[in-house]
Tab-separated table of C-alpha atoms in Angstrom:
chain	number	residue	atom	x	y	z
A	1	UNK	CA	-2.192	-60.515	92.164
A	2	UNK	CA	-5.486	-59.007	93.406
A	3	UNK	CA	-8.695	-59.954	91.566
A	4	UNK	CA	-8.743	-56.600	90.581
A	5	UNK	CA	-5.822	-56.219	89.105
A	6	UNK	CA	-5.766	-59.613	87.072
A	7	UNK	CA	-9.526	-58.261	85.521
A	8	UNK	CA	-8.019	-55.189	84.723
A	9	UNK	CA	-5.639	-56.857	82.439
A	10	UNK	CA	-8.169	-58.947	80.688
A	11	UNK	CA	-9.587	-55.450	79.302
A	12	UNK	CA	-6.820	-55.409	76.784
A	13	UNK	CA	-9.163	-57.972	75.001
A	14	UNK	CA	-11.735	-56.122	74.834
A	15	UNK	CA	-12.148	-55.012	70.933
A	16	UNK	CA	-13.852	-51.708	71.161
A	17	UNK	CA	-11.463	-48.827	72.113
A	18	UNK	CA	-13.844	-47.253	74.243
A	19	UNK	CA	-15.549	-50.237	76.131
A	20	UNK	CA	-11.992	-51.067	76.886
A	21	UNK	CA	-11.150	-47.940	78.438
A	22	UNK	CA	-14.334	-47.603	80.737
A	23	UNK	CA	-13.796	-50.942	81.673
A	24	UNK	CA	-10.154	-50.200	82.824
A	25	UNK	CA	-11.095	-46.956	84.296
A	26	UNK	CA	-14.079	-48.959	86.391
A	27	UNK	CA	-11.810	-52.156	87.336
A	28	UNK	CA	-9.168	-49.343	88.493
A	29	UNK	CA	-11.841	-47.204	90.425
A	30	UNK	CA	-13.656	-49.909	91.913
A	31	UNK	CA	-10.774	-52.067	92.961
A	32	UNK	CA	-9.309	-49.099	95.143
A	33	UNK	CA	-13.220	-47.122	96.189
A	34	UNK	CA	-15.958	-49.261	94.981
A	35	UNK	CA	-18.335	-46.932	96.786
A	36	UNK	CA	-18.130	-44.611	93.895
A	37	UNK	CA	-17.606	-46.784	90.783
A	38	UNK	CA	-21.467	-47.673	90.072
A	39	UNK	CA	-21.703	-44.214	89.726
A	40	UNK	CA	-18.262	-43.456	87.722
A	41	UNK	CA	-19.850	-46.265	85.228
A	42	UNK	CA	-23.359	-45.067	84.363
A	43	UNK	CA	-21.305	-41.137	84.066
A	44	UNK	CA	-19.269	-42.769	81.687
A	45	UNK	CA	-21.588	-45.354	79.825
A	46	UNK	CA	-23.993	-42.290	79.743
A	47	UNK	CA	-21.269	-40.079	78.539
A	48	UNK	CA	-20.213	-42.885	75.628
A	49	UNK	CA	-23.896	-43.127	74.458
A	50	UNK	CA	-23.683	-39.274	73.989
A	51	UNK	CA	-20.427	-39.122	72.169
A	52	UNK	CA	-21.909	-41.934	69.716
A	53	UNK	CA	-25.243	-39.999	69.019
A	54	UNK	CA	-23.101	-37.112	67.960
A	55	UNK	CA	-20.591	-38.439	65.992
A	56	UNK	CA	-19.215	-36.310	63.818
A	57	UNK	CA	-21.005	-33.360	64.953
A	58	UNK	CA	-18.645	-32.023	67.471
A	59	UNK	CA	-15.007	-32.196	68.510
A	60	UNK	CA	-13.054	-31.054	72.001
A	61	UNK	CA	-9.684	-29.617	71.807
A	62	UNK	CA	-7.300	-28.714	74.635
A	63	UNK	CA	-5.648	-25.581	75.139
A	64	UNK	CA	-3.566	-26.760	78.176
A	65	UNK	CA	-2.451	-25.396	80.643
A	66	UNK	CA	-1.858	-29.070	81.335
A	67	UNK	CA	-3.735	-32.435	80.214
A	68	UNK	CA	-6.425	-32.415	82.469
A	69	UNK	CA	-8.954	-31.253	79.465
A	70	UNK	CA	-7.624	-33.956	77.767
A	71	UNK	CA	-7.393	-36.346	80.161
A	72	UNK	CA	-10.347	-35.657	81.642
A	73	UNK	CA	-12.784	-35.868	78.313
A	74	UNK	CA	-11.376	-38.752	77.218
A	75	UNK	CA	-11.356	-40.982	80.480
A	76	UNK	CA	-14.758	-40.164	80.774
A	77	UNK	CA	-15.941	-41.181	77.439
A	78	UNK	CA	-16.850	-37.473	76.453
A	79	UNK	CA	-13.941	-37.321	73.492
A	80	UNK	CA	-12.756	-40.190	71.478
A	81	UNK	CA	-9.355	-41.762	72.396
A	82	UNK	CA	-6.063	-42.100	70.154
A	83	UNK	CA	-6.862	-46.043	69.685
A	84	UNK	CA	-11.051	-45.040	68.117
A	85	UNK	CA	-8.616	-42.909	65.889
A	86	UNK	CA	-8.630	-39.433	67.631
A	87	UNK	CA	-5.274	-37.187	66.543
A	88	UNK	CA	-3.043	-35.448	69.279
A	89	UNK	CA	-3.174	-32.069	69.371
A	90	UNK	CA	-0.219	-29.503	70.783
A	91	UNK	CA	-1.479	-28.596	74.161
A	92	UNK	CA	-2.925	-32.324	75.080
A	93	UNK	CA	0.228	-33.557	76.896
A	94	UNK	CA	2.156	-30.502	77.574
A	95	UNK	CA	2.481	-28.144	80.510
A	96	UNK	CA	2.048	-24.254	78.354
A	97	UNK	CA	1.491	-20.910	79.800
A	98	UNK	CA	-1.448	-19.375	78.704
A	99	UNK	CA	1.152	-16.004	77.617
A	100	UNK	CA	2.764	-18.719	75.447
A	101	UNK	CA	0.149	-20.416	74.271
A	102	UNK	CA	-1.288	-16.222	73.024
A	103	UNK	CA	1.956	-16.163	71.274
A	104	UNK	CA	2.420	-19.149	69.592
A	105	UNK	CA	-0.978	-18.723	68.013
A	106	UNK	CA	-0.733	-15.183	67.209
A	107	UNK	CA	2.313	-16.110	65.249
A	108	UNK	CA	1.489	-19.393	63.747
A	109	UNK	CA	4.376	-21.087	65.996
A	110	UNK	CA	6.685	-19.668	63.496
A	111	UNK	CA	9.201	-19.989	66.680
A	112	UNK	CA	7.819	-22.344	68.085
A	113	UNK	CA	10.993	-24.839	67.231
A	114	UNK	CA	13.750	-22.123	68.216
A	115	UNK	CA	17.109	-23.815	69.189
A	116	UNK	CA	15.945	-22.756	72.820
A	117	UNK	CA	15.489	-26.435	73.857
A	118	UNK	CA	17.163	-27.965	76.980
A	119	UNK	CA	16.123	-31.615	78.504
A	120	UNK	CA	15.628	-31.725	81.742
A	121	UNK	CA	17.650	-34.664	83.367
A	122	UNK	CA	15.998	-34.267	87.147
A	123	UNK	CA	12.107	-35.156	85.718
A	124	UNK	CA	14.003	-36.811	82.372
A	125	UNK	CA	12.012	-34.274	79.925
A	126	UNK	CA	12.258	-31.821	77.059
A	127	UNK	CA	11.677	-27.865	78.183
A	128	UNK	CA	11.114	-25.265	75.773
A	129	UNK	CA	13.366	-22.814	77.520
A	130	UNK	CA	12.067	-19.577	75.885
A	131	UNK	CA	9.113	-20.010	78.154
A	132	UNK	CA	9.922	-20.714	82.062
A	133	UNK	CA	7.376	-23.262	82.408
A	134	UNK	CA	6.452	-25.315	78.989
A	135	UNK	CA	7.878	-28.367	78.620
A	136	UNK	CA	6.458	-32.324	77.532
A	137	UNK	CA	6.122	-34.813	80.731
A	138	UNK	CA	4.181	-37.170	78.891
A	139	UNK	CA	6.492	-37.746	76.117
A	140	UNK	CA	8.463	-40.846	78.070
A	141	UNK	CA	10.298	-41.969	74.914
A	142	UNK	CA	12.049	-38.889	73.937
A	143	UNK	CA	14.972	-38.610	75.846
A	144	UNK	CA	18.226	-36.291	76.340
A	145	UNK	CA	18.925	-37.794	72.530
A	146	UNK	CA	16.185	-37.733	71.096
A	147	UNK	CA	15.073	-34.331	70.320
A	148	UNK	CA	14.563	-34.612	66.855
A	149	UNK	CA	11.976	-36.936	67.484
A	150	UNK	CA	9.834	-34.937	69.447
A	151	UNK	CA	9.762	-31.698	67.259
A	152	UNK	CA	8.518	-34.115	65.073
A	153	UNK	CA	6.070	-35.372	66.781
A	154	UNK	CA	4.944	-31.822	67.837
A	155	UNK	CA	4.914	-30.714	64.109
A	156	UNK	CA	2.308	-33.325	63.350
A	157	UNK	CA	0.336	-32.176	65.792
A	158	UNK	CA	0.270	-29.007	64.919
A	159	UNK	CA	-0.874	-29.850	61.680
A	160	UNK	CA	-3.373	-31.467	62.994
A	161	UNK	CA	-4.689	-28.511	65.055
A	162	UNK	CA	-4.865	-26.378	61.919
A	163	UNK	CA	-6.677	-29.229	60.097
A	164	UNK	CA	-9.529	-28.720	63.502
A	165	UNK	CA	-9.982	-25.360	61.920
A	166	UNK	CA	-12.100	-26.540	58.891
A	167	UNK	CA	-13.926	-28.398	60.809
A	168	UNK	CA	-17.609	-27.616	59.639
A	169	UNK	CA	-19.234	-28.893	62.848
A	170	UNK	CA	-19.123	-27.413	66.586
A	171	UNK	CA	-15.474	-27.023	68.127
A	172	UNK	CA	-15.306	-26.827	71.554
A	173	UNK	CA	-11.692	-25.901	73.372
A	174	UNK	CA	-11.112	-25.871	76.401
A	175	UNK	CA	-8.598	-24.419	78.779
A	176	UNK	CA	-7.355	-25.323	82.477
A	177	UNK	CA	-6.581	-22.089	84.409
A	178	UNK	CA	-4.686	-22.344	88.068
A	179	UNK	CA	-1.750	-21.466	89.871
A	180	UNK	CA	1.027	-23.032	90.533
A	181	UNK	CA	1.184	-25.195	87.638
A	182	UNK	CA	3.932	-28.846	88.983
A	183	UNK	CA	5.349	-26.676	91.367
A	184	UNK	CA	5.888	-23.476	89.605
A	185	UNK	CA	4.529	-19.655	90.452
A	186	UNK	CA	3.588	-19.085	86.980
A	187	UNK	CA	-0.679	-17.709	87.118
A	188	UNK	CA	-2.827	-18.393	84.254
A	189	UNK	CA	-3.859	-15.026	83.382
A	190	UNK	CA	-7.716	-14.460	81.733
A	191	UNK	CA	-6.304	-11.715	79.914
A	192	UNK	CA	-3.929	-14.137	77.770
A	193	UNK	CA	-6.278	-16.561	77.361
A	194	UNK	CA	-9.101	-14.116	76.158
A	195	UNK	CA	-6.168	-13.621	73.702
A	196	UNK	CA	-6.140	-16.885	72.612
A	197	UNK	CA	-9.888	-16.965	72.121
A	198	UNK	CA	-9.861	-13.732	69.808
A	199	UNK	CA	-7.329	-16.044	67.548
A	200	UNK	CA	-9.140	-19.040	67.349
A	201	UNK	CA	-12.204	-17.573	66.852
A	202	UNK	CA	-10.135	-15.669	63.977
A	203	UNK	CA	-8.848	-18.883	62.451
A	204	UNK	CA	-12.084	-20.722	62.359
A	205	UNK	CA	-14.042	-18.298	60.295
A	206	UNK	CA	-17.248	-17.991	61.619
A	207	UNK	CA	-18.149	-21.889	62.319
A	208	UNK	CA	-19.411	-23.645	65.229
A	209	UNK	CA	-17.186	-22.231	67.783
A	210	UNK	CA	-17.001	-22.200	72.012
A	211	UNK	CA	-13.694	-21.397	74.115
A	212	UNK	CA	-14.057	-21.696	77.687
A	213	UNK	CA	-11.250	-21.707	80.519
A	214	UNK	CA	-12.497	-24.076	83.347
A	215	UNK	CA	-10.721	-21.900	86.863
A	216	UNK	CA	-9.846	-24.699	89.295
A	217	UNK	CA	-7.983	-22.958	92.023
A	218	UNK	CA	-8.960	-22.739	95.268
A	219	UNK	CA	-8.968	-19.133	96.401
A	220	UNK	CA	-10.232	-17.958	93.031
A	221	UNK	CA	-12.348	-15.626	93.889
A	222	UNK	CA	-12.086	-12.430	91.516
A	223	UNK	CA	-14.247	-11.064	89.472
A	224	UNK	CA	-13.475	-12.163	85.801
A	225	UNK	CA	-14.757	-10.813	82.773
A	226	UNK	CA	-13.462	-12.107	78.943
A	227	UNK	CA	-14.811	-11.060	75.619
A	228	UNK	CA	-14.379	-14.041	73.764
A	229	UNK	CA	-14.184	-17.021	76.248
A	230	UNK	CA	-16.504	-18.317	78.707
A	231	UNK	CA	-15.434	-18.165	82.278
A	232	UNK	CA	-16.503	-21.143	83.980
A	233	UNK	CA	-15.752	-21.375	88.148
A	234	UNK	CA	-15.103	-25.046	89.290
A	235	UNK	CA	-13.029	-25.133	92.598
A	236	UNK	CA	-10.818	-27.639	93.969
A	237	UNK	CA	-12.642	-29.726	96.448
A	238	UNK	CA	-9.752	-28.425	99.211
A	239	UNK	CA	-7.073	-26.510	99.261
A	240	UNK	CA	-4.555	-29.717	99.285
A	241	UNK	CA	-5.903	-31.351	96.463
A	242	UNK	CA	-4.197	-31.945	93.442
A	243	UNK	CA	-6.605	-33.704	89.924
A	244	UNK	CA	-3.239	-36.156	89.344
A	245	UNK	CA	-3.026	-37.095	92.652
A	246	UNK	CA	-3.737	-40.206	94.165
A	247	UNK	CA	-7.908	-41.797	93.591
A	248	UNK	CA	-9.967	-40.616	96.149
A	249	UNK	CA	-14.085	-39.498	95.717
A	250	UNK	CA	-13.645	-36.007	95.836
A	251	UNK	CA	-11.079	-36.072	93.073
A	252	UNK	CA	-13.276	-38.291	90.983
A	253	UNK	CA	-16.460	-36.413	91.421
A	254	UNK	CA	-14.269	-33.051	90.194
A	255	UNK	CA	-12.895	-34.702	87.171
A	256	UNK	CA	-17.182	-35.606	87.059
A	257	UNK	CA	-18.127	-32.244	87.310
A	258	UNK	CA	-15.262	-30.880	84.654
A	259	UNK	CA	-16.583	-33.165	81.987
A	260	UNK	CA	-20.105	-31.753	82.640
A	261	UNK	CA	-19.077	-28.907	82.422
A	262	UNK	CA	-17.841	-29.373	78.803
A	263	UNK	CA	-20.551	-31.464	77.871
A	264	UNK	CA	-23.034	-28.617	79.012
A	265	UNK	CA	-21.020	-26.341	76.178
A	266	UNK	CA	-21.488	-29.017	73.536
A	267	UNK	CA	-25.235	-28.814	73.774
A	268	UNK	CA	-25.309	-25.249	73.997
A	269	UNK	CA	-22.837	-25.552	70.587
A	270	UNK	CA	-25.301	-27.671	69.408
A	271	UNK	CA	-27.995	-26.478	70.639
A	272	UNK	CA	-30.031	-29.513	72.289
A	273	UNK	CA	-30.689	-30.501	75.864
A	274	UNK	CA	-28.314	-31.870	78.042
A	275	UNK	CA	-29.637	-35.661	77.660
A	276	UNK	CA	-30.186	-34.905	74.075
C-alpha cells in the first residue's frame, strides 16, 4: 500500500465532516498530481472558510442534468456534505433531461412515480422509462428488487426540495447543460430550462433567488438568451474530455472554475465581494 493511500484512510478519523473530506480530496489529488494539490487545498480551505462565514445565509441546489453541480460544490467545500447534515435533493445523483425536469416541476411530480419503471441490468440501475434518458447511477443499493426502496428514497427528497422553497435566505440552483449526456444524443435545451427557472422562481415567492445553467460543451457556441436564468459559458478544456473521467489538471482546474462560478452568484445573491 502506497503512502498515499494508507494516509488517505486515516482521514476517516478525522471528526469534522468537512476537514475530512478536503483532506481525502488532497491525499487523493496529491498522491496521483501533486503539482496541483497546494493549489486544490488553499481553493478548498478558502472555499470552507467562506461556506462557514455564511452559514445559514445561503444554500446551492442542483437541477441536474447530472451530479456535477453537486459533486462539484460539495468536493470543493462550497456546499455542505450529507455527513455536516446537508439533505439530498432530486436532481443531485440522477441523470434528468432538462424537458423532464420542466415537467416534473410544472406538475408537482404528480407522475413522477408512474409504473413506467424498468432496471437496467447492463449498468445494474433504475430508468424512469417515460423519459429516454433519466435514470439513478448513483443509487448502488437499489437493485432489480428493490424498487420500492428507491421511490422512497426519491419521495424524501422531494420533500426536501419543497422544504428549500421557504427558505428565507439566498437560493442558488444550478444546472449542467451539454450534449451527449453517458453516451446518449439527448441536448439540454435553454428553452426548457428557462422553463424551469420561471417555476422556481414561481414557487419561491419572491425570496433570495438565482438560477443559472453552467454550458460545458465544447462547440457551444450559439447565441443564448433566457429570461429567467443566467447563462453562464464554461467550456470543456478539449473536446475529449469528460468532468468524471480520470484526475488530470485540466479536469481539476474546470471543476475549479465551475465552483467559482457559483460562488461568484452567491455574492451577487448576497450581495458582497467575492472574498467577502
Amino acid at each position: 500500500m502506497s503512502i498515499h493511500k494508507f494516509l488517505a484512510r486515516l482521514c476517516r478519523f478525522i471528526p469534522d465532516p468537512h476537514w475530512r473530506l478536503m483532506t481525502e480530496q488532497y491525499m487523493k489529488v496529491s498522491g496521483k498530481i501533486p503539482e496541483i494539490s497546494g493549489e486544490l487545498w488553499n481553493f478548498m480551505n478558502d472555499n470552507r472558510k467562506f461556506m462557514k462565514r455564511h452559514s445559514g445565509e445561503y444554500k446551492i441546489i442542483s437541477l441536474g442534468a447530472d451530479c456535477m453541480p453537486r459533486t462539484f460544490t460539495t468536493l470543493r467545500m462550497l456546499k455542505p456534505c450529507r455527513a455536516a447534515g446537508e439533505k439530498g435533493m432530486p436532481f443531485d445523483l440522477a441523470n434528468t433531461e432538462p424537458h423532464a425536469l420542466a415537467h416534473f416541476l410544472e406538475n408537482d411530480f404528480a407522475d413522477y412515480f408512474s409504473e413506467e419503471w424498468s432496471y437496467d441490468f447492463e449498468n445494474k440501475r433504475w430508468r424512469n422509462s417515460l423519459w429516454s434518458n433519466m435514470f439513478y447511477p448513483h443509487d448502488k443499493d437499489c437493485d432489480e428488487n428493490s424498487l420500492e426502496k428507491l421511490q422512497n428514497r426519491l419521495r424524501g427528497r422531494i420533500k426536501n426540495f419543497y422544504e428549500v422553497m421557504d427558505f428565507p435566505g439566498l437560493v442558488v440552483f444550478v444546472a449542467h447543460k451539454r450534449k451527449n449526456i453517458h453516451g446518449t444524443q439527448n441536448e439540454c435545451k435553454a428553452e426548457d430550462l428557462d422553463r424551469v427557472a420561471a417555476r422556481l422562481l414561481e414557487l419561491r415567492k419572491g425570496k433570495p433567488t438565482k438560477v443559472a445553467v453552467i454550458a460545458t460543451d465544447w462547440d457551444d457556441k450559439d447565441e443564448v438568451v433566457m429570461q429567467y436564468a443566467k447563462y453562464i459559458r464554461l467550456r470543456y478544456p478539449n473536446a475529449e474530455f469528460r468532468w468524471d473521467g480520470a484526475l488530470q489538471i485540466d479536469g481539476i482546474r474546470h471543476g475549479m472554475n465551475f465552483v467559482r462560478e457559483v460562488r461568484k452568484l452567491i455574492c451577487e445573491g448576497l450581495n458582497i465581494d467575492y472574498n467577502g
